[in-house]
Short mmCIF file of C-alpha atoms and ligand atoms in Angstrom, two decimals:
data_model
loop_
_atom_site.label_atom_id
_atom_site.label_comp_id
_atom_site.label_asym_id
_atom_site.label_seq_id
_atom_site.Cartn_x
_atom_site.Cartn_y
_atom_site.Cartn_z
CA UNK A 124 0.73 17.73 -12.97
CA UNK A 125 -2.95 17.45 -13.84
CA UNK A 126 -4.95 15.45 -11.27
CA UNK A 127 -7.91 13.16 -11.77
CA UNK A 128 -10.67 12.00 -9.38
CA UNK A 129 -11.22 8.27 -9.87
CA UNK A 130 -14.95 7.56 -10.38
CA UNK A 131 -16.59 5.39 -7.73
CA UNK A 132 -13.69 5.91 -5.29
CA UNK A 133 -12.34 8.69 -3.09
CA UNK A 134 -8.95 8.40 -4.79
CA UNK A 135 -7.24 11.24 -6.58
CA UNK A 136 -4.16 10.76 -8.75
CA UNK A 137 -1.86 12.38 -11.24
CA UNK A 138 -3.03 11.52 -14.76
CA UNK A 139 0.34 9.86 -15.43
CA UNK A 140 1.36 6.90 -13.25
CA UNK A 141 4.72 5.19 -12.80
CA UNK A 142 4.85 1.56 -13.92
CA UNK A 143 7.40 -0.41 -11.89
CA UNK A 144 7.61 -3.67 -13.89
CA UNK A 145 11.32 -3.07 -14.66
CA UNK A 146 12.29 -1.82 -11.20
CA UNK A 147 14.96 -4.21 -9.89
CA UNK A 148 15.40 -6.12 -13.15
CA UNK A 149 16.19 -3.87 -16.14
CA UNK A 150 16.91 -1.03 -13.69
CA UNK A 151 18.90 -1.50 -10.49
CA UNK A 152 18.22 -0.01 -7.08
CA UNK A 153 20.05 3.31 -7.35
CA UNK A 154 18.85 4.16 -10.91
CA UNK A 155 15.37 3.02 -9.92
CA UNK A 156 15.24 5.12 -6.77
CA UNK A 157 16.51 8.18 -8.64
CA UNK A 158 13.78 7.76 -11.27
CA UNK A 159 11.07 7.27 -8.63
CA UNK A 160 12.20 10.41 -6.76
CA UNK A 161 12.26 12.39 -10.02
CA UNK A 162 8.74 11.20 -10.85
CA UNK A 163 7.50 12.18 -7.38
CA UNK A 164 9.17 15.60 -7.62
CA UNK A 165 7.37 16.15 -10.94
CA UNK A 166 3.99 15.38 -9.33
CA UNK A 167 3.42 11.68 -10.08
CA UNK A 168 1.32 10.15 -7.31
CA UNK A 169 0.45 6.68 -8.71
CA UNK A 170 2.90 3.76 -8.47
CA UNK A 171 2.02 0.39 -9.99
CA UNK A 172 3.84 -2.66 -8.67
CA UNK A 173 3.43 -6.42 -8.19
CA UNK A 174 5.24 -9.26 -6.39
CA UNK A 175 6.57 -10.50 -9.75
CA UNK A 176 7.92 -7.14 -10.94
CA UNK A 177 11.64 -6.54 -11.18
CA UNK A 178 12.29 -10.27 -10.69
CA UNK A 179 10.77 -9.85 -7.23
CA UNK A 180 12.79 -6.72 -6.34
CA UNK A 181 10.32 -3.98 -7.26
CA UNK A 182 8.29 -4.02 -4.02
CA UNK A 183 11.32 -3.84 -1.67
CA UNK A 184 12.88 -1.04 -3.74
CA UNK A 185 9.57 0.84 -3.79
CA UNK A 186 9.49 0.48 0.02
CA UNK A 187 12.69 2.54 0.26
CA UNK A 188 11.18 5.24 -1.94
CA UNK A 189 7.96 5.32 0.14
CA UNK A 190 9.70 6.30 3.38
CA UNK A 191 8.39 9.72 4.45
CA UNK A 192 5.87 10.04 1.61
CA UNK A 193 3.54 7.09 2.06
CA UNK A 194 0.47 9.30 2.58
CA UNK A 195 1.16 11.33 -0.54
CA UNK A 196 1.00 8.52 -3.08
CA UNK A 197 -1.29 5.72 -4.28
CA UNK A 198 0.11 2.19 -4.51
CA UNK A 199 -1.40 -0.62 -6.54
CA UNK A 200 -0.04 -4.10 -5.95
CA UNK A 201 -1.35 -7.42 -7.18
CA UNK A 202 -1.64 -11.17 -6.59
CA UNK A 203 -1.41 -14.05 -9.03
CA UNK A 204 2.09 -14.05 -10.51
CA UNK A 205 5.41 -14.88 -8.91
CA UNK A 206 8.84 -13.89 -10.27
CA UNK A 207 11.06 -16.54 -11.86
CA UNK A 208 13.27 -18.37 -9.38
CA UNK A 209 16.78 -16.93 -9.38
CA UNK A 210 19.71 -18.95 -8.17
CA UNK A 211 22.47 -17.42 -6.07
CA UNK A 212 24.88 -17.18 -9.02
CA UNK A 213 22.31 -15.41 -11.21
CA UNK A 214 21.55 -12.91 -8.43
CA UNK A 215 25.25 -12.17 -8.05
CA UNK A 216 25.68 -11.66 -11.80
CA UNK A 217 22.59 -9.43 -12.20
CA UNK A 218 24.28 -6.06 -11.41
CA UNK A 219 27.14 -6.87 -13.84
CA UNK A 220 24.84 -8.06 -16.64
CA UNK A 221 22.18 -5.32 -16.28
CA UNK A 222 23.95 -2.46 -18.16
CA UNK A 223 24.75 -4.77 -21.10
CA UNK A 224 21.24 -6.19 -21.29
CA UNK A 225 19.66 -2.73 -20.95
CA UNK A 226 21.59 -1.49 -24.00
CA UNK A 227 20.94 -4.47 -26.27
CA UNK A 228 17.30 -4.76 -27.32
CA UNK A 229 18.03 -7.99 -29.30
CA UNK A 230 19.60 -9.63 -26.25
CA UNK A 231 16.58 -8.62 -24.14
CA UNK A 232 14.19 -10.37 -26.50
CA UNK A 233 16.45 -13.48 -26.70
CA UNK A 234 16.43 -13.70 -22.89
CA UNK A 235 12.63 -13.24 -22.86
CA UNK A 236 12.15 -15.97 -25.48
CA UNK A 237 14.36 -18.37 -23.48
CA UNK A 238 11.74 -18.26 -20.70
CA UNK A 239 14.39 -17.26 -18.12
CA UNK A 240 12.38 -14.17 -17.20
CA UNK A 241 8.91 -15.75 -17.34
CA UNK A 242 6.75 -15.31 -14.24
CA UNK A 243 4.97 -18.24 -12.61
CA UNK A 244 1.18 -18.10 -12.65
CA UNK A 245 -0.36 -19.13 -9.34
CA UNK A 246 -3.78 -20.76 -9.09
CA UNK A 247 -6.17 -18.13 -7.73
CA UNK A 248 -7.31 -19.36 -4.33
CA UNK A 249 -8.41 -17.55 -1.16
CA UNK A 250 -5.20 -18.64 0.56
CA UNK A 251 -3.00 -17.37 -2.29
CA UNK A 252 -4.78 -14.00 -2.19
CA UNK A 253 -4.47 -13.55 1.56
CA UNK A 254 -0.85 -14.74 1.72
CA UNK A 255 0.09 -12.56 -1.25
CA UNK A 256 -1.22 -9.28 0.18
CA UNK A 257 0.32 -9.99 3.59
CA UNK A 258 3.74 -10.61 2.01
CA UNK A 259 3.42 -7.60 -0.30
CA UNK A 260 2.73 -5.31 2.66
CA UNK A 261 5.83 -6.61 4.45
CA UNK A 262 7.96 -6.09 1.32
CA UNK A 263 6.47 -2.62 0.75
CA UNK A 264 7.01 -1.66 4.41
CA UNK A 265 3.46 -0.38 4.77
CA UNK A 266 0.23 -1.48 6.46
CA UNK A 267 -2.06 -0.98 3.44
CA UNK A 268 -2.20 -0.29 -0.26
CA UNK A 269 -4.80 1.79 -2.03
CA UNK A 270 -5.44 -0.86 -4.67
CA UNK A 271 -5.08 -4.62 -4.60
CA UNK A 272 -5.56 -6.32 -7.96
CA UNK A 273 -5.88 -9.83 -9.32
CA UNK A 274 -2.87 -10.07 -11.65
CA UNK A 275 -3.67 -11.46 -15.12
CA UNK A 276 -6.52 -13.69 -13.91
CA UNK A 277 -8.53 -16.00 -16.15
CA UNK A 278 -11.96 -14.42 -16.80
CA UNK A 279 -13.73 -17.31 -15.04
CA UNK A 280 -11.72 -16.73 -11.82
CA UNK A 281 -12.60 -13.07 -11.47
CA UNK A 282 -16.09 -13.45 -10.06
CA UNK A 283 -15.75 -16.71 -8.18
CA UNK A 284 -17.48 -16.54 -4.82
CA UNK A 285 -14.48 -17.76 -2.82
CA UNK A 286 -12.22 -15.24 -4.57
CA UNK A 287 -14.59 -12.34 -3.88
CA UNK A 288 -14.96 -13.37 -0.21
CA UNK A 289 -11.15 -13.43 0.19
CA UNK A 290 -10.87 -9.98 -1.40
CA UNK A 291 -13.62 -8.71 0.94
CA UNK A 292 -11.58 -9.94 3.92
CA UNK A 293 -8.53 -8.05 2.61
CA UNK A 294 -10.62 -4.86 2.52
CA UNK A 295 -12.22 -5.57 5.92
CA UNK A 296 -8.77 -5.96 7.51
CA UNK A 297 -7.76 -2.59 6.03
CA UNK A 298 -4.93 -4.16 3.97
CA UNK A 299 -6.30 -2.50 0.82
CA UNK A 300 -8.85 0.23 0.19
CA UNK A 301 -10.11 -0.96 -3.20
CA UNK A 302 -9.94 -4.13 -5.26
CA UNK A 303 -9.19 -4.35 -8.96
CA UNK A 304 -8.72 -6.62 -11.94
CA UNK A 305 -5.41 -6.01 -13.72
CA UNK A 306 -5.36 -8.17 -16.79
CA UNK A 307 -6.24 -8.80 -20.39
CA UNK A 308 -9.46 -7.55 -21.94
CA UNK A 309 -11.70 -10.63 -21.35
CA UNK A 310 -10.87 -10.64 -17.62
CA UNK A 311 -11.14 -6.83 -17.50
CA UNK A 312 -14.62 -6.98 -19.06
CA UNK A 313 -15.70 -9.79 -16.70
CA UNK A 314 -14.53 -7.73 -13.71
CA UNK A 315 -16.18 -4.53 -14.95
CA UNK A 316 -19.50 -6.26 -15.68
CA UNK A 317 -19.69 -7.85 -12.22
CA UNK A 318 -19.79 -4.57 -10.34
CA UNK A 319 -17.55 -6.07 -7.62
CA UNK A 320 -14.38 -4.22 -8.56
CA UNK A 321 -13.66 -0.51 -8.12
CA UNK A 322 -10.86 -0.39 -10.69
CA UNK A 323 -10.04 -2.14 -13.93
CA UNK A 324 -6.49 -2.04 -15.29
CA UNK A 325 -5.77 -3.15 -18.84
CA UNK A 326 -3.78 -2.45 -22.01
CA UNK A 327 -5.13 0.44 -24.07
CA UNK A 328 -4.71 -0.34 -27.74
CA UNK A 329 -5.20 2.83 -29.84
CA UNK A 330 -6.63 0.73 -32.67
CA UNK A 331 -9.54 -0.63 -30.60
CA UNK A 332 -10.13 1.88 -27.76
CA UNK A 333 -11.04 -0.88 -25.25
CA UNK A 334 -11.68 1.45 -22.33
CA UNK A 335 -14.98 2.71 -23.79
CA UNK A 336 -16.14 -0.90 -23.81
CA UNK A 337 -15.14 -1.42 -20.18
CA UNK A 338 -16.98 1.69 -19.01
CA UNK A 339 -20.07 0.70 -21.02
CA UNK A 340 -20.03 -2.79 -19.43
CA UNK A 341 -19.83 -1.60 -15.83
CA UNK A 342 -23.15 -1.27 -13.98
CA UNK A 343 -21.98 1.85 -12.11
CA UNK A 344 -19.08 4.30 -11.84
CA UNK A 345 -15.74 2.57 -12.19
CA UNK A 346 -12.12 3.71 -12.43
CA UNK A 347 -9.85 2.58 -15.25
CA UNK A 348 -6.06 2.40 -15.32
CA UNK A 349 -4.42 1.97 -18.72
CA UNK A 350 -1.00 0.77 -19.82
CA UNK A 351 0.92 -0.34 -22.92
CA UNK A 352 -0.06 2.88 -24.69
CA UNK A 353 3.41 3.19 -26.27
CA UNK A 354 4.95 -0.20 -26.68
CA UNK A 355 2.31 -2.84 -27.35
CA UNK A 356 2.84 -4.36 -30.79
CA UNK A 357 5.48 -1.78 -31.75
CA UNK A 358 2.84 0.95 -32.00
CA UNK A 359 5.26 3.79 -31.30
CA UNK A 360 7.69 2.66 -34.02
CA UNK A 361 4.83 2.21 -36.50
CA UNK A 362 3.47 5.66 -35.76
CA UNK A 363 6.93 7.25 -36.06
CA UNK A 364 7.40 5.55 -39.44
CA UNK A 365 4.00 6.84 -40.62
CA UNK A 366 4.84 10.38 -39.45
CA UNK A 367 8.20 10.25 -41.21
CA UNK A 368 6.40 9.36 -44.44
CA UNK A 369 3.67 12.00 -44.04
CA UNK A 370 5.29 15.41 -43.46
CA UNK A 371 1.88 17.14 -43.26
CA UNK A 372 0.99 15.09 -40.15
CA UNK A 373 4.34 15.84 -38.54
CA UNK A 374 3.91 19.56 -39.31
CA UNK A 375 0.39 19.53 -37.84
CA UNK A 376 1.61 17.75 -34.69
CA UNK A 377 4.53 20.17 -34.30
CA UNK A 378 2.17 23.15 -34.78
CA UNK A 379 0.03 21.76 -31.94
CA UNK A 380 3.08 21.73 -29.64
CA UNK A 381 4.46 18.18 -30.03
CA UNK A 382 8.21 18.82 -30.23
CA UNK A 383 11.35 16.79 -30.77
CA UNK A 384 12.42 13.92 -33.00
CA UNK A 385 9.83 11.95 -34.97
CA UNK A 386 10.05 9.19 -32.29
CA UNK A 387 9.46 11.72 -29.50
CA UNK A 388 6.51 13.27 -31.33
CA UNK A 389 5.06 9.76 -31.80
CA UNK A 390 5.45 8.96 -28.08
CA UNK A 391 3.83 12.24 -27.07
CA UNK A 392 0.94 11.84 -29.51
CA UNK A 393 0.28 8.35 -28.13
CA UNK A 394 0.32 9.61 -24.57
CA UNK A 395 -1.84 12.65 -25.33
CA UNK A 396 -4.27 10.25 -27.00
CA UNK A 397 -4.13 7.91 -23.98
CA UNK A 398 -5.02 10.72 -21.54
CA UNK A 399 -8.13 11.50 -23.58
CA UNK A 400 -9.00 7.81 -24.09
CA UNK A 401 -8.83 7.24 -20.32
CA UNK A 402 -10.76 9.93 -18.51
CA UNK A 403 -11.35 7.68 -15.47
CA UNK A 404 -7.91 7.07 -14.04
CA UNK A 405 -4.16 7.27 -14.58
CA UNK A 406 -2.25 6.16 -17.65
CA UNK A 407 0.78 4.06 -16.65
CA UNK A 408 4.16 4.27 -18.29
CA UNK A 409 7.57 2.84 -17.52
CA UNK A 410 9.86 5.87 -17.26
CA UNK A 411 13.18 4.76 -15.84
CA UNK A 412 15.14 5.36 -19.05
CA UNK A 413 16.98 8.62 -19.71
CA UNK A 414 14.64 11.37 -20.89
CA UNK A 415 11.43 9.33 -20.86
CA UNK A 416 9.98 10.96 -17.74
CA UNK A 417 10.50 14.47 -19.16
CA UNK A 418 8.96 13.57 -22.55
CA UNK A 419 5.96 11.89 -20.94
CA UNK A 420 5.36 14.76 -18.54
CA UNK A 421 5.37 17.20 -21.46
CA UNK A 422 2.59 15.10 -23.00
CA UNK A 423 0.41 15.65 -19.89
CA UNK A 424 0.33 19.40 -20.56
CA UNK A 425 -1.82 19.33 -23.70
CA UNK A 426 -5.45 20.30 -23.22
CA UNK A 427 -8.46 18.13 -24.12
CA UNK A 428 -8.87 19.70 -27.58
CA UNK A 429 -5.28 18.92 -28.55
CA UNK A 430 -5.66 15.46 -26.96
CA UNK A 431 -8.75 14.75 -29.06
CA UNK A 432 -6.89 15.87 -32.20
CA UNK A 433 -3.99 13.58 -31.25
CA UNK A 434 -6.48 10.73 -30.83
CA UNK A 435 -7.88 11.23 -34.36
CA UNK A 436 -4.43 11.59 -35.89
CA UNK A 437 -3.16 8.42 -34.18
CA UNK A 438 -6.26 6.47 -35.26
CA UNK A 439 -5.89 7.61 -38.88
CA UNK A 440 -2.12 7.07 -38.99
CA UNK A 441 -2.35 3.54 -37.57
CA UNK A 442 -5.38 2.46 -39.62
N1 NAP B 648 -1.36 -6.89 -16.12
C1 NAP B 648 -1.01 -5.68 -15.74
O1 NAP B 648 -1.52 -5.13 -14.79
C2 NAP B 648 0.07 -4.92 -16.47
C3 NAP B 648 0.54 -5.37 -17.73
C4 NAP B 648 1.51 -4.59 -18.37
C5 NAP B 648 2.00 -3.44 -17.76
N2 NAP B 648 1.52 -3.06 -16.53
C6 NAP B 648 2.03 -1.85 -15.84
O2 NAP B 648 2.18 -0.81 -16.75
C7 NAP B 648 3.53 -0.31 -16.71
C8 NAP B 648 3.93 0.18 -18.05
O3 NAP B 648 3.99 -0.94 -18.92
P1 NAP B 648 3.81 -0.74 -20.46
O4 NAP B 648 3.64 -2.06 -21.07
O5 NAP B 648 2.74 0.31 -20.67
O6 NAP B 648 5.20 -0.17 -20.85
P2 NAP B 648 5.52 1.25 -21.50
O7 NAP B 648 5.31 2.30 -20.50
O8 NAP B 648 4.81 1.34 -22.80
O9 NAP B 648 7.06 1.08 -21.72
C9 NAP B 648 7.54 0.29 -22.76
C10 NAP B 648 8.88 0.86 -23.14
O10 NAP B 648 8.71 2.21 -23.60
C11 NAP B 648 9.74 3.00 -23.03
N3 NAP B 648 9.30 4.41 -22.96
C12 NAP B 648 8.65 5.07 -21.97
N4 NAP B 648 8.43 6.36 -22.33
C13 NAP B 648 8.98 6.50 -23.55
C14 NAP B 648 9.11 7.59 -24.46
N5 NAP B 648 8.62 8.80 -24.19
N6 NAP B 648 9.74 7.38 -25.64
C15 NAP B 648 10.23 6.16 -25.96
N7 NAP B 648 10.14 5.09 -25.16
C16 NAP B 648 9.53 5.27 -23.97
C17 NAP B 648 10.04 2.39 -21.70
O11 NAP B 648 11.37 2.68 -21.37
P3 NAP B 648 11.99 2.77 -19.91
O12 NAP B 648 11.20 1.91 -18.99
O13 NAP B 648 13.35 2.24 -20.15
O14 NAP B 648 12.00 4.21 -19.52
C18 NAP B 648 9.85 0.90 -21.97
O15 NAP B 648 11.03 0.31 -22.39
C19 NAP B 648 4.35 -1.50 -16.20
O16 NAP B 648 5.56 -1.08 -15.63
C20 NAP B 648 3.40 -2.08 -15.20
O17 NAP B 648 3.47 -1.32 -14.00
C21 NAP B 648 0.57 -3.77 -15.90
#
C-alpha cells in the first residue's frame, strides 16, 4: 500500500483509510472485526471513528481490533455528536434486524428519514470537548489518539478562544497528538484559514474539487483527509450510467487498467481521482461490504499519470 507523509505533521499513513461510521450499526462486531483485520493485513493504517459512529458501538469494537497493533495505526476520533439513544428492546433486536436492513437499501433510507438513526449535536463547549476525549479513550482502550477532531462544527465555533484553549489542553495532556476540523466545507475552510488545526477532514466532491480551496486558504502546511468520494449525491451511480452510455470512455478506462463491471470501473475511477485530488492525506472509504476492500485497494495501485487521467475523465463525465 502506498504511503503518504502528512504535511505539517510527523504522521505517515496509507493513502486509503478505513471509515468506521457503519461499524456496530450496519455491520456487527464479528463482520466488522474481520473487515478491520483484512484492511490492516492489506496495509491500511488509518482508522476514522467517532463517539456517534455505529450507534455508539464503533469505538469499543475498534478497541478490540487495536489490541497488539496500537503503535502501527493512526486513529482519528471526534467530539460534537452523540449517537441516538437506543432502548433495551432496540439493542436486543439490532443483531436480528441488521442482516435484513443491510440488504434492503429502501428500508435503510426509510429508517434514516424517520430520524431513528439521527445523531444528537452537542453544543461545543470546553467541558464537552474534554469529557468527550476522555470517554473516547476509555472506549478505545488507549491512552491517546493521533487526531482529535471537532465533529461537524458550525464555522463560528471552530476558532472560538475557549474551544481552542480546551483543544490545547487535550494536546498538552498527551490525549491527542494533533487537532482537526472534520466537517462541512464552511467549517473546514474556517479551520484551515485559522492556522490552528493540523488536519482538515471534509467531503471531496469531484464536481468542485474543494481540497484545492482548503490548501490555498491555509497559512502554512496542512494535512487533508477526504471522504464521500464514492457515495455523495449518487456520484458513483451517475458515473456508471455515463460510462454505460459512452463505450469509448469505458474502453479507455479498461485500457488504463480499470477492470470489472461498469459499477466497479466507476468506483475505481472515483477513487483513483480522489487519490490525486488529495495529495496531503488519506482518502477514507467505508469498506465493510463484500468485495469493497479489494476493489478499493486495486484503485490505490494506479500511478499519478493514470490518476490524473481518471480525474479528467470523471470531471468530463459528470459535467
Ligand atoms: N464529518 C466527518 O468527519 C465525516 C462525514 C462523512 C464520512 N466520514 C468518514 O468517512 C467514512 C466514509 O464515508 P463516506 O461517506 O465516504 O462513505 P463511502 O466510503 O463513500 O461509502 C458509501 C457506500 O459505498 C460503499 N462502497 C465502498 N466501496 C465501494 C465500492 N468499491 N463499490 C461500491 N460501493 C462501495 C460502502 O459500502 P460498505 O460500507 O458496505 O462496504 C458504503 O455503503 C465514514 O465511515 C467516516 O469514517 C466522516
